[in-house]
GROMACS .gro file of C-alpha atoms in nm:
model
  368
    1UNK     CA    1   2.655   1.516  -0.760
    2UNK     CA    2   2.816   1.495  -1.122
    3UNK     CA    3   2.490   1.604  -1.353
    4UNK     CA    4   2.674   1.487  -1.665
    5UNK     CA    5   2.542   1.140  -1.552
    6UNK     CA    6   2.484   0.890  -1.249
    7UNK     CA    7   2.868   0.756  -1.136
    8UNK     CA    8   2.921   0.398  -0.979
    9UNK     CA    9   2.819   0.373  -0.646
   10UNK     CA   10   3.190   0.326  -0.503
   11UNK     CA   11   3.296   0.643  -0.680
   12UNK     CA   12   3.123   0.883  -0.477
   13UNK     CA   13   2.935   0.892  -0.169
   14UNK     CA   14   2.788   1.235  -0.107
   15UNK     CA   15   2.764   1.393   0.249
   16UNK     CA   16   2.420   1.506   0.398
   17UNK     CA   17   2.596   1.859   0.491
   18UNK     CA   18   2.209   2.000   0.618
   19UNK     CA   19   2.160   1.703   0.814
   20UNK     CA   20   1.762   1.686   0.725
   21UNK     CA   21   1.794   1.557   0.366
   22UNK     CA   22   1.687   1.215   0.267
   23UNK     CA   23   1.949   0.972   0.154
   24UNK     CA   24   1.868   0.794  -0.163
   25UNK     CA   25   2.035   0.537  -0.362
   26UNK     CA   26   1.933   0.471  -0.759
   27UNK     CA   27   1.932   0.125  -0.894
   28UNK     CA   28   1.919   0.054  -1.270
   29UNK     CA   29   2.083  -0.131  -1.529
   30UNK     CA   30   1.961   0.156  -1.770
   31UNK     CA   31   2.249   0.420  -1.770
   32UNK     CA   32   1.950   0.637  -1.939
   33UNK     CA   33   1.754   0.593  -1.607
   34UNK     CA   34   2.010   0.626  -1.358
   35UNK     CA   35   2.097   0.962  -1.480
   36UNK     CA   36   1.693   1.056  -1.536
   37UNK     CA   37   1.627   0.929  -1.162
   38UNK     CA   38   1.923   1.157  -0.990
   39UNK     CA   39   1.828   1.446  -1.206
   40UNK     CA   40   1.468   1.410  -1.068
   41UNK     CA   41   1.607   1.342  -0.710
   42UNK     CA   42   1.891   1.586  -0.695
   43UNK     CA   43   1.655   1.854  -0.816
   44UNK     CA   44   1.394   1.828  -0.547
   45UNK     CA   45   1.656   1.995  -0.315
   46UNK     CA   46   1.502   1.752  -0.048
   47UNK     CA   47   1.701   1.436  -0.150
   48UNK     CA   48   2.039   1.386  -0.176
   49UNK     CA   49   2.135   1.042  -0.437
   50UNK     CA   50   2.416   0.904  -0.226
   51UNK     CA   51   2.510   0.654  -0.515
   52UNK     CA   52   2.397   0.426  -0.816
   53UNK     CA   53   2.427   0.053  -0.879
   54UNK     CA   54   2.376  -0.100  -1.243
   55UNK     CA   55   2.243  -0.443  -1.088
   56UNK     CA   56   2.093  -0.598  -0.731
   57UNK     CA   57   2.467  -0.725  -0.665
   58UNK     CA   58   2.626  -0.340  -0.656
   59UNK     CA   59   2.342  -0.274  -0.468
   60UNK     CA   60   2.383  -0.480  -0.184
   61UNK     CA   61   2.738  -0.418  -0.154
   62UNK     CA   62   2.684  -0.021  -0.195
   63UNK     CA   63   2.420  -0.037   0.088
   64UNK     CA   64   2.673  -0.153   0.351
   65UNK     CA   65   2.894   0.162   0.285
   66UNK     CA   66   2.635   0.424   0.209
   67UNK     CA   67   2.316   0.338   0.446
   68UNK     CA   68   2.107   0.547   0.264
   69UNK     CA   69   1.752   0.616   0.416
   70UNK     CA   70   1.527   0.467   0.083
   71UNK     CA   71   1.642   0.306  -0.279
   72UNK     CA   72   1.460   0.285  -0.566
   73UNK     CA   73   1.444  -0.079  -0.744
   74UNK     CA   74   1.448  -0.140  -1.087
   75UNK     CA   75   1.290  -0.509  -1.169
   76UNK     CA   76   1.506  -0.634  -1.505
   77UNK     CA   77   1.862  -0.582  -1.460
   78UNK     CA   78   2.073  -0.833  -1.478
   79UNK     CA   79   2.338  -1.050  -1.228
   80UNK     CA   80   2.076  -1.025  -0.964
   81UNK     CA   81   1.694  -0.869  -1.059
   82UNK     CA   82   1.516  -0.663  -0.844
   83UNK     CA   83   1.294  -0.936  -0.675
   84UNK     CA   84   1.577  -1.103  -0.583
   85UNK     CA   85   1.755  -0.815  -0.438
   86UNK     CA   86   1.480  -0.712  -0.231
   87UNK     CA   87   1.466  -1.060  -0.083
   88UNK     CA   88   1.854  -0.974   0.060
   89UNK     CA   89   1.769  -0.612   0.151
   90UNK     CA   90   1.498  -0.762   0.375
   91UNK     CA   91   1.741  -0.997   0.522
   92UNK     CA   92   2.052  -0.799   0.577
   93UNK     CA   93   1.960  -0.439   0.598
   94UNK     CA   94   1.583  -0.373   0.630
   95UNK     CA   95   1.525  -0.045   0.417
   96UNK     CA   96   1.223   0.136   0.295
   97UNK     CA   97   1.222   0.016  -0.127
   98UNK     CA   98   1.037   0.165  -0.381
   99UNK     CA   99   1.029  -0.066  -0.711
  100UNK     CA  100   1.048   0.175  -1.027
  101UNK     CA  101   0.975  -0.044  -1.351
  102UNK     CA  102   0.844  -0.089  -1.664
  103UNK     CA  103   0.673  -0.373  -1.546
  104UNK     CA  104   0.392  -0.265  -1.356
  105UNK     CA  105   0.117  -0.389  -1.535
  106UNK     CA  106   0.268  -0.748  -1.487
  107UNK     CA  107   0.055  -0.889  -1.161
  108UNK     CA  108   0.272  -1.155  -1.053
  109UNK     CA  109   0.550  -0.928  -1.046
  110UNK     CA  110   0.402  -0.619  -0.848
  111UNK     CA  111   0.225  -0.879  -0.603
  112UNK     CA  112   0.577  -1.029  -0.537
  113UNK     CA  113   0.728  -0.728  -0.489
  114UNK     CA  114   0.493  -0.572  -0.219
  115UNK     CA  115   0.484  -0.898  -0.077
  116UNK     CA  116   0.844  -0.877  -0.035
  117UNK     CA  117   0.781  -0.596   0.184
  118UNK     CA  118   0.856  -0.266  -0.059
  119UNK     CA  119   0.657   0.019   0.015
  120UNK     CA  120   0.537   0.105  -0.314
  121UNK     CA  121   0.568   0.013  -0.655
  122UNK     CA  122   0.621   0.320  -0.939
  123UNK     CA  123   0.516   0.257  -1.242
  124UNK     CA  124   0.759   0.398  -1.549
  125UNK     CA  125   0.579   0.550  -1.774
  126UNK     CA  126   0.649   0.423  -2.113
  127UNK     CA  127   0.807   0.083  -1.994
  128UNK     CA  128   1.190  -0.018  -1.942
  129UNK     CA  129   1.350   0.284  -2.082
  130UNK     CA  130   1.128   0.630  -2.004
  131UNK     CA  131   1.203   0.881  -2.163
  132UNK     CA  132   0.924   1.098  -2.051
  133UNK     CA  133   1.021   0.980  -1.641
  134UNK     CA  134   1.030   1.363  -1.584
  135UNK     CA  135   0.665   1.406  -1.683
  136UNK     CA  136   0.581   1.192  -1.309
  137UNK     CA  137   0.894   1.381  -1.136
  138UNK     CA  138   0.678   1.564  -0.849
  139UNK     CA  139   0.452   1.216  -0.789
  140UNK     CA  140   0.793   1.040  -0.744
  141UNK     CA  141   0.975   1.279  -0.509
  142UNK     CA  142   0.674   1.264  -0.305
  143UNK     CA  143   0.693   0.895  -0.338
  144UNK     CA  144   1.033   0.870  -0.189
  145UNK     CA  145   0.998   1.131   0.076
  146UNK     CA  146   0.670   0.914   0.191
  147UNK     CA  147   0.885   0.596   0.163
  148UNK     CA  148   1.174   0.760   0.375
  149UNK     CA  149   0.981   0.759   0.656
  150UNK     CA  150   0.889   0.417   0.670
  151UNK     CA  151   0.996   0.276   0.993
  152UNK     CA  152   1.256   0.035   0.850
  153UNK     CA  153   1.219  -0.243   1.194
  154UNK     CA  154   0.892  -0.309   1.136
  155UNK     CA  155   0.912  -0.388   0.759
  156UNK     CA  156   0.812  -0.743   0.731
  157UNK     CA  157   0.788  -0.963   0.416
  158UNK     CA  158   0.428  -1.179   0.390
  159UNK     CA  159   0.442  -1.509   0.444
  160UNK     CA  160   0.410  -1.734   0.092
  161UNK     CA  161   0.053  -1.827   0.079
  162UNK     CA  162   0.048  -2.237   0.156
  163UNK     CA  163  -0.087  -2.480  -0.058
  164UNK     CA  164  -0.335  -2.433  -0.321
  165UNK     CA  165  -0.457  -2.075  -0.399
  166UNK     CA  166  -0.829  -1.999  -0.315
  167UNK     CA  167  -1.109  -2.168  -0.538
  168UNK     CA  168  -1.202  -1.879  -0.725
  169UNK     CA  169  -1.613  -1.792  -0.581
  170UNK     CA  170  -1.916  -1.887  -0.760
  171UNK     CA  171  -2.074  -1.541  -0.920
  172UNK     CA  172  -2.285  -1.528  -0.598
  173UNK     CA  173  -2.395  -1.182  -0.543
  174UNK     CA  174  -2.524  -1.151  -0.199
  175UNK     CA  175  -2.578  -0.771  -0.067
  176UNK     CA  176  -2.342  -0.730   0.276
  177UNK     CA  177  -2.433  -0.718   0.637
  178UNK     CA  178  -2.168  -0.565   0.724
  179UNK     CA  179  -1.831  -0.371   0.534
  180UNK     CA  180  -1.484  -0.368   0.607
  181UNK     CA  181  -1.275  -0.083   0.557
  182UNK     CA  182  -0.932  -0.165   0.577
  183UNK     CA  183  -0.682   0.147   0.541
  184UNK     CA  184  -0.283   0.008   0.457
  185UNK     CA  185  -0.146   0.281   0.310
  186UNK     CA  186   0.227   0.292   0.183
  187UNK     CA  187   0.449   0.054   0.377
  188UNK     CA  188   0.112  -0.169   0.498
  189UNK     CA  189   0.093  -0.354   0.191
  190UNK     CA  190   0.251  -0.697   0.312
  191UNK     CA  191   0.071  -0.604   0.637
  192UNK     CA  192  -0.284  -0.626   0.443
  193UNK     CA  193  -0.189  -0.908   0.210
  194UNK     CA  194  -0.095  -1.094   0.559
  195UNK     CA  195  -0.490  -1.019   0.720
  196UNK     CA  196  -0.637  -1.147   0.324
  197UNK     CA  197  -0.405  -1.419   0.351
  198UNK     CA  198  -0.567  -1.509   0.763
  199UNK     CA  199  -0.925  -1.335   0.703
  200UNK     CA  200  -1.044  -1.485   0.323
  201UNK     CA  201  -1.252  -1.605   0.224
  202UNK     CA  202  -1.526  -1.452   0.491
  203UNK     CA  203  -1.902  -1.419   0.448
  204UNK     CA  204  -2.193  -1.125   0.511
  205UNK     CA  205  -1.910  -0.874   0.551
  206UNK     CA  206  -1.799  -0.658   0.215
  207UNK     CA  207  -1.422  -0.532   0.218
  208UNK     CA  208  -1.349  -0.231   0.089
  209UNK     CA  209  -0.929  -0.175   0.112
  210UNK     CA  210  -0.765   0.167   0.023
  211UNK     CA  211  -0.377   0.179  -0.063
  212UNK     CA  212  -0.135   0.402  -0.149
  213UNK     CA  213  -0.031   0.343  -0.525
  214UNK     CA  214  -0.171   0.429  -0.862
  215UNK     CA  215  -0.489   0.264  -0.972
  216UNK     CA  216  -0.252   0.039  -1.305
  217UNK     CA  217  -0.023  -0.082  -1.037
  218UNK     CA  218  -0.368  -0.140  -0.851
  219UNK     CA  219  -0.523  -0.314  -1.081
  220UNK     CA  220  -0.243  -0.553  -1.167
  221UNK     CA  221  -0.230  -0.628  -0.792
  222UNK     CA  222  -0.553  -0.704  -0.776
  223UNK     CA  223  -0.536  -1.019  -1.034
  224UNK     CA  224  -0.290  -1.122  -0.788
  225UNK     CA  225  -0.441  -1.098  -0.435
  226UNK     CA  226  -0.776  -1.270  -0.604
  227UNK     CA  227  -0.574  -1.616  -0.598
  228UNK     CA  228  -0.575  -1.531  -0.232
  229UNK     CA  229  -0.926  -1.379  -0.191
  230UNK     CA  230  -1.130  -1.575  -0.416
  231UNK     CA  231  -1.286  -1.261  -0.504
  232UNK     CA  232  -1.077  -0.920  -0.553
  233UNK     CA  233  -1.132  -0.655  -0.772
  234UNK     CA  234  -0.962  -0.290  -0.829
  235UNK     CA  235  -1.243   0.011  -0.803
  236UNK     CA  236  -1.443   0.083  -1.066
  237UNK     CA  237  -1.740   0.313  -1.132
  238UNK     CA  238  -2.096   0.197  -1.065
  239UNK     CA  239  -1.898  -0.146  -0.899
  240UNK     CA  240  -2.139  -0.287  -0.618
  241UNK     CA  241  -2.008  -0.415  -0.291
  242UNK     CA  242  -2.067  -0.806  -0.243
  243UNK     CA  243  -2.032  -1.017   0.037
  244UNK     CA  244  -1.726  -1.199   0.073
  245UNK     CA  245  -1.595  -0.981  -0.158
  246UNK     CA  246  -1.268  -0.716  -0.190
  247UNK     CA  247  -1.244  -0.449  -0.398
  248UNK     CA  248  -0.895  -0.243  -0.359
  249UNK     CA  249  -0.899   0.143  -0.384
  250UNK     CA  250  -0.651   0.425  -0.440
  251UNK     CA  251  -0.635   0.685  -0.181
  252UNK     CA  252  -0.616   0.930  -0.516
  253UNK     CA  253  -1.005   0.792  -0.685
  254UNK     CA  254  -1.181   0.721  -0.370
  255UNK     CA  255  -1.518   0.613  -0.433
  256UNK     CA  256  -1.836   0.735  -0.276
  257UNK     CA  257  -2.062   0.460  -0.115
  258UNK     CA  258  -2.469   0.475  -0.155
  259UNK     CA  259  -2.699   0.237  -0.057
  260UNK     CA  260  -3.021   0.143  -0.208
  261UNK     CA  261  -3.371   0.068  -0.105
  262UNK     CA  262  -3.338  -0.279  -0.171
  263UNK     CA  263  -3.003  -0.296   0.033
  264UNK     CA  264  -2.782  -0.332  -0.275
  265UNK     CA  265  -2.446  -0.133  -0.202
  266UNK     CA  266  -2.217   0.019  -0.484
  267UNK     CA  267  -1.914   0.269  -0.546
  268UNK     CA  268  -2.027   0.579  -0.717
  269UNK     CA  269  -1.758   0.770  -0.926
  270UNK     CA  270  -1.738   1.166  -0.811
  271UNK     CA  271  -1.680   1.440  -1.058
  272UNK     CA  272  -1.459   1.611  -0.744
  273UNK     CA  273  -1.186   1.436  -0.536
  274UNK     CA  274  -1.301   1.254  -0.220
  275UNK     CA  275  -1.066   1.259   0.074
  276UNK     CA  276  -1.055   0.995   0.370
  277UNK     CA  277  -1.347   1.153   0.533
  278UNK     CA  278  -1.565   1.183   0.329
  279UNK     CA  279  -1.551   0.822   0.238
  280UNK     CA  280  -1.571   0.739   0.582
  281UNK     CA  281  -1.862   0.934   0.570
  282UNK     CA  282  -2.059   0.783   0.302
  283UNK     CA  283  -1.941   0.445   0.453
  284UNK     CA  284  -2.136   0.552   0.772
  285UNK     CA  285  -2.426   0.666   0.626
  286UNK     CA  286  -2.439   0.377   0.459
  287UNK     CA  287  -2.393   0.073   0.716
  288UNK     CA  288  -2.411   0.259   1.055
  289UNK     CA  289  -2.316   0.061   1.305
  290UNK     CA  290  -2.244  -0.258   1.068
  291UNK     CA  291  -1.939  -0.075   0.988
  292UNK     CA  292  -1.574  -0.140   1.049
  293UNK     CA  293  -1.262   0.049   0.990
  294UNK     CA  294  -0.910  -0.084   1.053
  295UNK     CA  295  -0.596   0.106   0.996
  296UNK     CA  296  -0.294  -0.074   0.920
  297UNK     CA  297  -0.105   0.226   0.816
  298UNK     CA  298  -0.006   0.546   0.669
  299UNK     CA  299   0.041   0.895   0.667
  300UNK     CA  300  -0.289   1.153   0.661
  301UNK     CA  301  -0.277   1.551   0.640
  302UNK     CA  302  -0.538   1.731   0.814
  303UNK     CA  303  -0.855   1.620   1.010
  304UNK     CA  304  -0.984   1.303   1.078
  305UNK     CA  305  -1.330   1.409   1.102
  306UNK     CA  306  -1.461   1.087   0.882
  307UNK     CA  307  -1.357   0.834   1.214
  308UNK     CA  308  -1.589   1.038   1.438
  309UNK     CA  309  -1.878   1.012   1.208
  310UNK     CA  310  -1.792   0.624   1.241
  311UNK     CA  311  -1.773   0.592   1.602
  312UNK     CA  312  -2.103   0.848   1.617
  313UNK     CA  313  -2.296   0.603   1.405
  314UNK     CA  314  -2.218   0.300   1.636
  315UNK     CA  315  -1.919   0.153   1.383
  316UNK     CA  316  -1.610   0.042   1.506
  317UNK     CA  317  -1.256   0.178   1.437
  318UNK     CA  318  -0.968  -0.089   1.468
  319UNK     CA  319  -0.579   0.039   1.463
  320UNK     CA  320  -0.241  -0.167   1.466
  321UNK     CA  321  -0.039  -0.017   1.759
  322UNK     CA  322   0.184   0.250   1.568
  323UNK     CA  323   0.517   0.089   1.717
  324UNK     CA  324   0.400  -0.215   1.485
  325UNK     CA  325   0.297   0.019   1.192
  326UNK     CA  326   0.568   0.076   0.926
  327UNK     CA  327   0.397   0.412   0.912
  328UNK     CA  328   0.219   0.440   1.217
  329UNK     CA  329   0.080   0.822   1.187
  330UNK     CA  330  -0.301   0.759   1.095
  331UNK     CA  331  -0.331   0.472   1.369
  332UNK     CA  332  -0.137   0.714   1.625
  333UNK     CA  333  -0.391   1.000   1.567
  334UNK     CA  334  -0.685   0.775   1.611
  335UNK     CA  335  -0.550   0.608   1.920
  336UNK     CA  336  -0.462   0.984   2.061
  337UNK     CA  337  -0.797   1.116   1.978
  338UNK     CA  338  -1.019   0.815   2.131
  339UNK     CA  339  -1.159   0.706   1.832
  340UNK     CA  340  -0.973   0.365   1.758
  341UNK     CA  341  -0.935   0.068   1.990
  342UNK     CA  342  -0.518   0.032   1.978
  343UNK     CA  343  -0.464  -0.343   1.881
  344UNK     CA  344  -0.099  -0.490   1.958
  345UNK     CA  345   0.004  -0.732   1.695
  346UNK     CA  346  -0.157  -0.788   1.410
  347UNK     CA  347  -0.306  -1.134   1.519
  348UNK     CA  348  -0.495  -0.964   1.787
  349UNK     CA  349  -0.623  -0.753   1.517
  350UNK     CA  350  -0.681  -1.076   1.267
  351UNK     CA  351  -0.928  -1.193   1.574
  352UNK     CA  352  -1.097  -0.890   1.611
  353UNK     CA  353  -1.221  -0.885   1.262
  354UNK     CA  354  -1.288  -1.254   1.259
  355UNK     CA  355  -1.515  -1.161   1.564
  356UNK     CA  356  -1.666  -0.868   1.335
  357UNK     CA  357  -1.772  -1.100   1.082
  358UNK     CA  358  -1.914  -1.352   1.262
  359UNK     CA  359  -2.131  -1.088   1.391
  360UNK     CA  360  -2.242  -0.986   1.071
  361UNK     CA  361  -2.315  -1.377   1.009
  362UNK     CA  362  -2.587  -1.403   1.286
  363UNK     CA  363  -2.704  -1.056   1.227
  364UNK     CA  364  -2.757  -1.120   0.894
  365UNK     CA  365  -2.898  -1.501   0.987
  366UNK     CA  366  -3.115  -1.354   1.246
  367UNK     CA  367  -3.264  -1.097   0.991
  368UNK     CA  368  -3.428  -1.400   0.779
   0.00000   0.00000   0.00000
């Protein structure tokens, strides 16, 4: 690759000589960021930048000839923006996306974009035109090498929500029967946006979602999926858990979850990282068998320890079959080990949680 600056995508097309590196394309009407992106790319020694297009238009063309296994999406470009484009990648050539803008903090447009079906939305650091992009250079090489193996067949776009949006909930803070913990890690986005879009709003149950993404893109996406939910928030410290309520998480500020005497739930801040298991963990402590977990997706290193503390306690673990998962590691390990009930569509698994709830509804009636 020419390191005196990113060359139009018909001008070169670089060969994969090891066979094992990931094939990236770079789109981005900033010449400045095109050549910051393939520095970042090219020197991770794991990714190979196949080619560069200014706008969506080059893009879509480029991807015929160069099938490369992930792109990264700039919004604002001009002849065709990113939102567009990614409506035409999903249409013609399914392909694991990860949107790399300035605008990040804008909720519609993050919403729309992950609704769109890309895997994960990078924020730029200092807006349009980063100049400090190689400040976040290891977080995005692992972003793309996550994204790369996205199972591009099962990438699926949510459905425009119909009609009106939600009425936004009266301020009525009612302590759970029950919680939800819904893990859609990268590439389950649209996948979880789909079940708030079928599940909200629902009562006595609390949800508790954890994604893959940073918690500004987070909380931007949060606004958004509130029109939906009558009632989302992002994480944050000393937050309770309501019923009827979501609040979204980052897999990278997991919160810890303590109950009260009185029953009242919240999301306590740690002063040391908390991985998967231990918030399944606290989760258990906390609602025993009143608890359910369903994975949508995602990658996990190590253990899953945290599921059999669920299933121990008398919870319930709920996984997408993995052949449905864009990422289907997490819910392959749980189905392998016994500790998730496989589910196989996601409308079986819609149903399933519907029943969950409604058994939270008479437990919680029955309790009076």
């Amino acid at each position: 690759m020419n390191r005196d600056g990113p060359r139009h995508w018909e001008a070169e097309m670089q060969a994969d000589s090891t066979g094992r590196n990931i094939r990236a394309m770079v789109v981005d009407d900033a010449a400045f960021m095109r050549k910051a992106l393939v520095e970042i790319l090219s020197d991770s020694g794991e990714i190979d930048v196949v080619g560069v297009a200014k706008h969506g238009k080059e893009a879509l063309d480029a991807i015929k000839t160069l099938k490369p296994d992930v792109i990264t999406l700039d919004v604002d470009m001009p002849v065709m923006d990113g939102l567009t484009t990614m409506k035409h990648i999903m249409i013609r050539h399914p392909l694991p996306v990860v949107m790399v803008s300035g605008l990040a903090d804008q909720g519609r447009i993050t919403f729309e974009a992950l609704s769109l079906g890309a895997v994960d939305f990078f924020p730029k650091p200092s807006g349009t035109i980063s100049d400090d992009i190689h400040d976040s250079a290891a977080e995005l090489v692992r972003t793309l090498k996550a994204a790369a193996g996205i199972n591009p067949e099962v990438i699926k776009r949510a459905a425009r929500l119909k009609g009106h949006a939600i009425k936004k909930q009266a301020a009525q803070k009612v302590a759970p029967e029950g919680l939800l913990i819904v893990v859609a890690l990268q590439g389950a986005v649209s996948s979880f946006i789909r079940l708030a879009s079928a599940l909200f709003p629902i009562r006595a149950t609390a949800c508790l979602c954890i994604q893959d993404m940073s918690s500004s893109v987070l909380r931007a996406y949060a606004r958004e999926l509130d029109l939906i939910t009558g009632c989302s928030a992002a994480f944050e410290p000393e937050q309770m858990l309501w019923a009827g309520c979501c609040t979204l998480a980052s897999r990278h500020n997991l919160p810890d979850i303590q109950k009260d005497t009185r029953g009242i739930t919240s999301l306590k801040q740690t002063d040391y990282f908390l991985d998967m298991n231990a918030l399944f963990q606290s989760a258990s402590r906390a609602f025993g068998e009143n608890l359910n977990v369903c994975i949508l997706g995602g990658q996990v290193d190590g253990n899953i320890t945290g599921l059999q503390a669920v299933r121990m306690n008398g919870g319930m673990v709920a996984a997408l079959n993995p052949e449905k998962c864009a990422s289907g590691d997490f819910a392959r390990r749980a189905i392998a080990e016994k500790l998730a009930t496989p589910f196989d569509t996601e409308h079986s698994l819609w149903a399933g949680i519907k029943a969950f709830s409604r058994r939270m509804i008479i437990k919680k009636g029955t309790a009076k």
